[in-house]
């Protein structure tokens, strides 16, 4: 960690400790009830393992006496584990956070989750409010962006693509990197949105540039760092984390809109620790947690917490996103189309 | 009482069958059963229709078979000459070669795959850049994103099986038979090809099967190389069935033919070696002298270094660069050097330390269990102590071929409900690892036992010793070195096993492979490399120390001081 980062971190933590932290109504009662439960388990696919660890230990610091156990995996694995628990009638997890909204929709249908309307909802950035479940069965607690990324040693900022259609320019032939919708919900949502904006023709033209197709969206970071690709449809958080270390990467917020990924959290009906789960959901929306998240380059969902330099707040940029229905119906369709067009 | 006269082997057989029932049959049967079940639990063939109803699913399976065979063959080309050189010749630098092979085996294969992308990526691979610099050409000749590239990378990480198996077998062959051939006028090459290597055929075939099966069941490397290379493998296709909504039953159906293929391979192996004798170790004792290769020993060393460069030294360069770099995308430069990554994973992240301990403990216990079980089964089967021994051996070989992710589902089903509620404890991981790598232990044990003449044990029994004593005092010591090798080929894969661990670990039982996979999933190559480096250095040291304890090669005792 370089001095600058330490200074920023210190500065931020000072800010946090001096600013009055808005406690929500009924916090103390909930905390008291949660303390009796002692610990809870959180299945999460929301961020990298380091961020998940930091979020958990932040919670333990804020609410001493409650242990936060996290199982961080990819969305499919998290859901599969939960499905197995349910089948075996095991109550393990209290809180479940997938990056795939259809998981939460299905859990609602199957009656695996219980409603809760966090008091901290007023802190949520307005953009996200429309994504919460009207019945309170899931709430957006994390966000991410798919945008254009590039390697700065190979591409000058002025030459970098400005909008999604710029990736079709023949000058990027053999040098574009993308993920695969079968392996990444981020990529799937991006593909659905591109089809909505420009029709499937967008991908037929993209194929003329012979993109390098990885598995997860994070593979684009490896491709750019390896100089195997020059430009990519990549994620904001992972790219910025890698850039913070000094890797030659940069972001472009596309003129036609960065794809906004909203990732919800639910409380399970059979939660062994329902009160701790509710308290944790409040915490995920609150300031302390989002301060931790932006330090690790995740996007904040709390309207009072601004990102570190180098990134822009979701509230300030142009974001686009297909609706839940479009995602749920669209992803299986585009997977087939994708295989047809790219042969994989 | 008649019972007294019965050999105690029957009891042992029942115990072993029970252990196999628990470890293998129980989870596998649940998988087979689920492949015929609909979501609601009714009998159906729809899963098979879904799994094989599309050409691209079938094509992926064929790709896997062809690539698996190619990997197996290349592993033999890599591993057999090296094993021969290390075991039977006076080639210099044996310690280095052995350490490099161990290192190869320890590096998680997806880390190796990323390293190879950096080395032989078509646009910016180091080897391509070097070639362009030297020749002035526009493009380099290497492209890792091809089937050839995939075979090369997978063979680089599987040939240690061939090396260890073959070497264990070669270590048991005394020089007398070679002397006989030499006396009759055969040269070194002819003796080796006609006498020495054919004697190790059971071991070589077992190793081929293991490499083939591993190539088929691997997920990480194909995901990194096959997808960008625009072709599917069985395991990458399997992933589709876990997409939302997950179709576990279809995944199970898709994996079923692999059980058939394993059985077929095994049957072929038995047929080929059944009618010949491979007994190398008899009661007459033996002595092994190293072949003098003359100038050729340098050529042999050159070959060994070539193979280990592909598998270890070149990828390690990439790993070292990243492990000590602040930002690996910046390449080599002095101001980019740091110890921060190592410090972070060793000191700042307590979970890495806990996971390291878990990894070694679980891997060690699982390897010991698998080896004990495998040896007992192999012994009973080899010595034909009970009827239907062959059935046991098929069962012991079955689990390897089921991809870990599918096997994990079977485990979960088998071990979450009473009376075997292991979920949440370390035991579910240990048992899963034991089952998963039992086939490697078994293949190795069987090949090793085949080389020992039963007359040695008969001698013990004639002198009044029991079978257990024969095993403890004769078979055990004879196999000691081979067993150390066998322990390694089970222990190391267990330490890097990911696909079943990812479903079965809980808070408090994390293992390194899961952490490593997270880092690779997050594109965090600096930390990934740092953990990989620690793993390699730690495990190589551990294993070499272990070999010290086991002692020297007993057959060489007369020629080495």
Tab-separated table of C-alpha atoms in Angstrom, chain A residues 32-221:
chain	number	residue	atom	x	y	z
A	32	UNK	CA	-30.092	-6.737	21.747
A	33	UNK	CA	-32.145	-9.441	20.088
A	34	UNK	CA	-29.367	-10.212	17.617
A	35	UNK	CA	-26.779	-10.514	20.380
A	36	UNK	CA	-28.721	-13.427	21.818
A	37	UNK	CA	-28.278	-15.222	18.496
A	38	UNK	CA	-24.496	-14.767	18.817
A	39	UNK	CA	-23.657	-15.456	15.153
A	40	UNK	CA	-25.067	-15.724	11.663
A	41	UNK	CA	-23.968	-17.032	8.272
A	42	UNK	CA	-24.034	-15.040	5.060
A	43	UNK	CA	-23.850	-16.649	1.625
A	44	UNK	CA	-22.626	-13.958	-0.698
A	45	UNK	CA	-21.532	-13.540	-4.289
A	46	UNK	CA	-21.510	-9.762	-4.132
A	47	UNK	CA	-17.874	-8.895	-4.061
A	48	UNK	CA	-14.416	-10.380	-3.848
A	49	UNK	CA	-13.360	-12.346	-0.796
A	50	UNK	CA	-11.332	-9.478	0.657
A	51	UNK	CA	-14.257	-7.081	0.479
A	52	UNK	CA	-16.604	-9.671	1.973
A	53	UNK	CA	-14.131	-10.185	4.828
A	54	UNK	CA	-13.836	-6.430	5.385
A	55	UNK	CA	-17.613	-5.963	5.345
A	56	UNK	CA	-18.037	-8.763	7.879
A	57	UNK	CA	-15.365	-7.497	10.250
A	58	UNK	CA	-16.806	-3.973	9.961
A	59	UNK	CA	-20.087	-5.383	11.198
A	60	UNK	CA	-18.444	-7.187	14.096
A	61	UNK	CA	-16.735	-3.959	15.089
A	62	UNK	CA	-19.944	-1.952	14.975
A	63	UNK	CA	-21.969	-4.596	16.775
A	64	UNK	CA	-19.650	-6.418	19.170
A	65	UNK	CA	-20.872	-9.790	20.346
A	66	UNK	CA	-22.269	-10.950	17.014
A	67	UNK	CA	-20.061	-13.067	14.797
A	68	UNK	CA	-20.404	-12.710	11.051
A	69	UNK	CA	-19.559	-15.894	9.100
A	70	UNK	CA	-19.372	-15.468	5.359
A	71	UNK	CA	-19.215	-17.985	2.557
A	72	UNK	CA	-18.094	-16.080	-0.499
A	73	UNK	CA	-18.441	-17.848	-3.837
A	74	UNK	CA	-19.763	-17.209	-7.307
A	75	UNK	CA	-23.507	-16.702	-7.710
A	76	UNK	CA	-24.199	-20.163	-9.160
A	77	UNK	CA	-22.302	-21.924	-6.397
A	78	UNK	CA	-23.991	-19.830	-3.703
A	79	UNK	CA	-27.425	-20.665	-5.071
A	80	UNK	CA	-26.578	-24.331	-5.518
A	81	UNK	CA	-25.379	-24.542	-1.924
A	82	UNK	CA	-28.548	-22.916	-0.684
A	83	UNK	CA	-30.678	-25.226	-2.821
A	84	UNK	CA	-28.893	-28.214	-1.302
A	85	UNK	CA	-29.421	-26.878	2.210
A	86	UNK	CA	-33.110	-26.476	1.485
A	87	UNK	CA	-33.392	-29.964	0.030
A	88	UNK	CA	-31.673	-31.438	3.070
A	89	UNK	CA	-33.775	-29.304	5.394
A	90	UNK	CA	-30.724	-27.611	6.837
A	91	UNK	CA	-30.897	-24.095	8.188
A	92	UNK	CA	-27.375	-22.744	7.684
A	93	UNK	CA	-27.487	-19.316	6.093
A	94	UNK	CA	-29.460	-16.407	7.502
A	95	UNK	CA	-28.616	-13.895	4.801
A	96	UNK	CA	-28.263	-14.585	1.082
A	97	UNK	CA	-26.812	-12.197	-1.501
A	98	UNK	CA	-26.571	-13.224	-5.142
A	99	UNK	CA	-25.544	-11.120	-8.107
A	100	UNK	CA	-28.246	-12.847	-10.132
A	101	UNK	CA	-31.629	-11.285	-9.491
A	102	UNK	CA	-33.430	-14.338	-10.848
A	103	UNK	CA	-32.109	-16.293	-7.866
A	104	UNK	CA	-33.955	-13.929	-5.559
A	105	UNK	CA	-37.089	-14.002	-7.717
A	106	UNK	CA	-37.074	-17.782	-7.576
A	107	UNK	CA	-36.478	-17.815	-3.829
A	108	UNK	CA	-39.485	-15.556	-3.429
A	109	UNK	CA	-41.594	-17.910	-5.548
A	110	UNK	CA	-40.423	-20.944	-3.620
A	111	UNK	CA	-41.105	-19.272	-0.285
A	112	UNK	CA	-37.526	-19.504	0.961
A	113	UNK	CA	-37.289	-15.872	2.077
A	114	UNK	CA	-38.983	-13.607	4.574
A	115	UNK	CA	-39.926	-9.965	4.105
A	116	UNK	CA	-38.062	-7.140	5.796
A	117	UNK	CA	-38.154	-3.435	5.053
A	118	UNK	CA	-34.945	-1.916	6.361
A	119	UNK	CA	-35.242	1.424	8.149
A	120	UNK	CA	-32.100	2.484	6.297
A	121	UNK	CA	-33.871	2.331	2.929
A	122	UNK	CA	-34.017	6.129	3.072
A	123	UNK	CA	-30.230	6.112	2.699
A	124	UNK	CA	-30.327	4.144	-0.570
A	125	UNK	CA	-29.385	6.002	-3.764
A	126	UNK	CA	-32.634	6.793	-5.552
A	127	UNK	CA	-31.570	5.001	-8.751
A	128	UNK	CA	-31.772	1.708	-6.890
A	129	UNK	CA	-35.123	2.127	-5.224
A	130	UNK	CA	-37.052	0.854	-8.215
A	131	UNK	CA	-35.151	-2.447	-8.032
A	132	UNK	CA	-36.287	-3.468	-4.579
A	133	UNK	CA	-38.953	-6.105	-4.287
A	134	UNK	CA	-42.347	-4.451	-3.725
A	135	UNK	CA	-43.134	-7.071	-1.074
A	136	UNK	CA	-39.876	-6.480	0.758
A	137	UNK	CA	-38.389	-9.905	0.029
A	138	UNK	CA	-35.158	-8.525	-1.383
A	139	UNK	CA	-33.369	-5.198	-1.255
A	140	UNK	CA	-30.550	-3.848	-3.428
A	141	UNK	CA	-27.412	-3.706	-1.274
A	142	UNK	CA	-24.607	-3.761	-3.829
A	143	UNK	CA	-23.970	-2.325	-7.237
A	144	UNK	CA	-21.490	-2.653	-10.022
A	145	UNK	CA	-20.913	-1.309	-13.502
A	146	UNK	CA	-19.994	-2.856	-16.810
A	147	UNK	CA	-18.116	-0.293	-18.850
A	148	UNK	CA	-15.293	0.085	-21.336
A	149	UNK	CA	-11.807	-0.625	-20.003
A	150	UNK	CA	-8.423	-0.434	-21.690
A	151	UNK	CA	-4.684	-0.822	-21.219
A	152	UNK	CA	-3.069	2.609	-21.100
A	153	UNK	CA	0.311	1.465	-22.409
A	154	UNK	CA	-1.347	0.285	-25.628
A	155	UNK	CA	-4.149	2.825	-26.066
A	156	UNK	CA	-4.009	6.606	-25.612
A	157	UNK	CA	-6.988	8.143	-23.784
A	158	UNK	CA	-7.952	10.137	-26.901
A	159	UNK	CA	-8.033	6.963	-29.012
A	160	UNK	CA	-9.979	4.929	-26.470
A	161	UNK	CA	-13.550	3.900	-27.358
A	162	UNK	CA	-16.119	6.417	-26.108
A	163	UNK	CA	-19.284	4.416	-26.595
A	164	UNK	CA	-20.229	0.772	-26.953
A	165	UNK	CA	-20.434	0.929	-30.752
A	166	UNK	CA	-16.798	2.064	-30.886
A	167	UNK	CA	-15.788	-1.491	-29.965
A	168	UNK	CA	-16.945	-2.504	-33.446
A	169	UNK	CA	-14.240	-0.378	-35.110
A	170	UNK	CA	-11.945	-2.647	-37.182
A	171	UNK	CA	-8.924	-1.040	-35.521
A	172	UNK	CA	-9.597	-3.250	-32.477
A	173	UNK	CA	-9.530	-6.448	-34.495
A	174	UNK	CA	-8.091	-9.309	-32.349
A	175	UNK	CA	-7.723	-6.891	-29.433
A	176	UNK	CA	-11.150	-6.840	-27.759
A	177	UNK	CA	-11.817	-8.880	-24.628
A	178	UNK	CA	-15.244	-9.870	-23.321
A	179	UNK	CA	-16.698	-12.456	-20.922
A	180	UNK	CA	-19.221	-15.212	-21.547
A	181	UNK	CA	-22.899	-14.843	-20.595
A	182	UNK	CA	-23.000	-18.465	-19.436
A	183	UNK	CA	-20.367	-17.859	-16.798
A	184	UNK	CA	-21.116	-14.333	-15.678
A	185	UNK	CA	-24.329	-12.552	-14.780
A	186	UNK	CA	-22.588	-9.239	-15.473
A	187	UNK	CA	-21.800	-10.292	-19.015
A	188	UNK	CA	-25.291	-11.713	-19.491
A	189	UNK	CA	-26.890	-8.420	-18.464
A	190	UNK	CA	-24.510	-6.494	-20.692
A	191	UNK	CA	-25.399	-8.676	-23.684
A	192	UNK	CA	-29.129	-8.271	-23.011
A	193	UNK	CA	-28.724	-4.507	-22.830
A	194	UNK	CA	-26.606	-4.291	-25.994
A	195	UNK	CA	-29.216	-6.318	-27.866
A	196	UNK	CA	-31.894	-3.982	-26.566
A	197	UNK	CA	-29.955	-0.903	-27.736
A	198	UNK	CA	-28.496	-2.047	-31.042
A	199	UNK	CA	-30.122	-5.352	-31.944
A	200	UNK	CA	-28.294	-8.651	-32.286
A	201	UNK	CA	-26.400	-7.158	-35.220
A	202	UNK	CA	-24.119	-5.582	-32.624
A	203	UNK	CA	-22.667	-8.975	-31.788
A	204	UNK	CA	-22.461	-10.129	-35.398
A	205	UNK	CA	-20.332	-7.082	-36.091
A	206	UNK	CA	-18.355	-7.604	-32.913
A	207	UNK	CA	-17.512	-11.115	-34.076
A	208	UNK	CA	-15.783	-9.580	-37.133
A	209	UNK	CA	-13.295	-8.165	-34.616
A	210	UNK	CA	-12.697	-11.691	-33.251
A	211	UNK	CA	-13.062	-10.826	-29.563
A	212	UNK	CA	-11.211	-12.901	-26.989
A	213	UNK	CA	-13.962	-14.546	-24.945
A	214	UNK	CA	-13.106	-15.335	-21.342
A	215	UNK	CA	-15.256	-16.877	-18.679
A	216	UNK	CA	-16.055	-14.304	-16.009
A	217	UNK	CA	-16.095	-10.571	-16.595
A	218	UNK	CA	-13.004	-10.346	-14.405
A	219	UNK	CA	-11.023	-12.315	-16.979
A	220	UNK	CA	-10.928	-9.101	-19.019
A	221	UNK	CA	-8.676	-7.612	-16.327
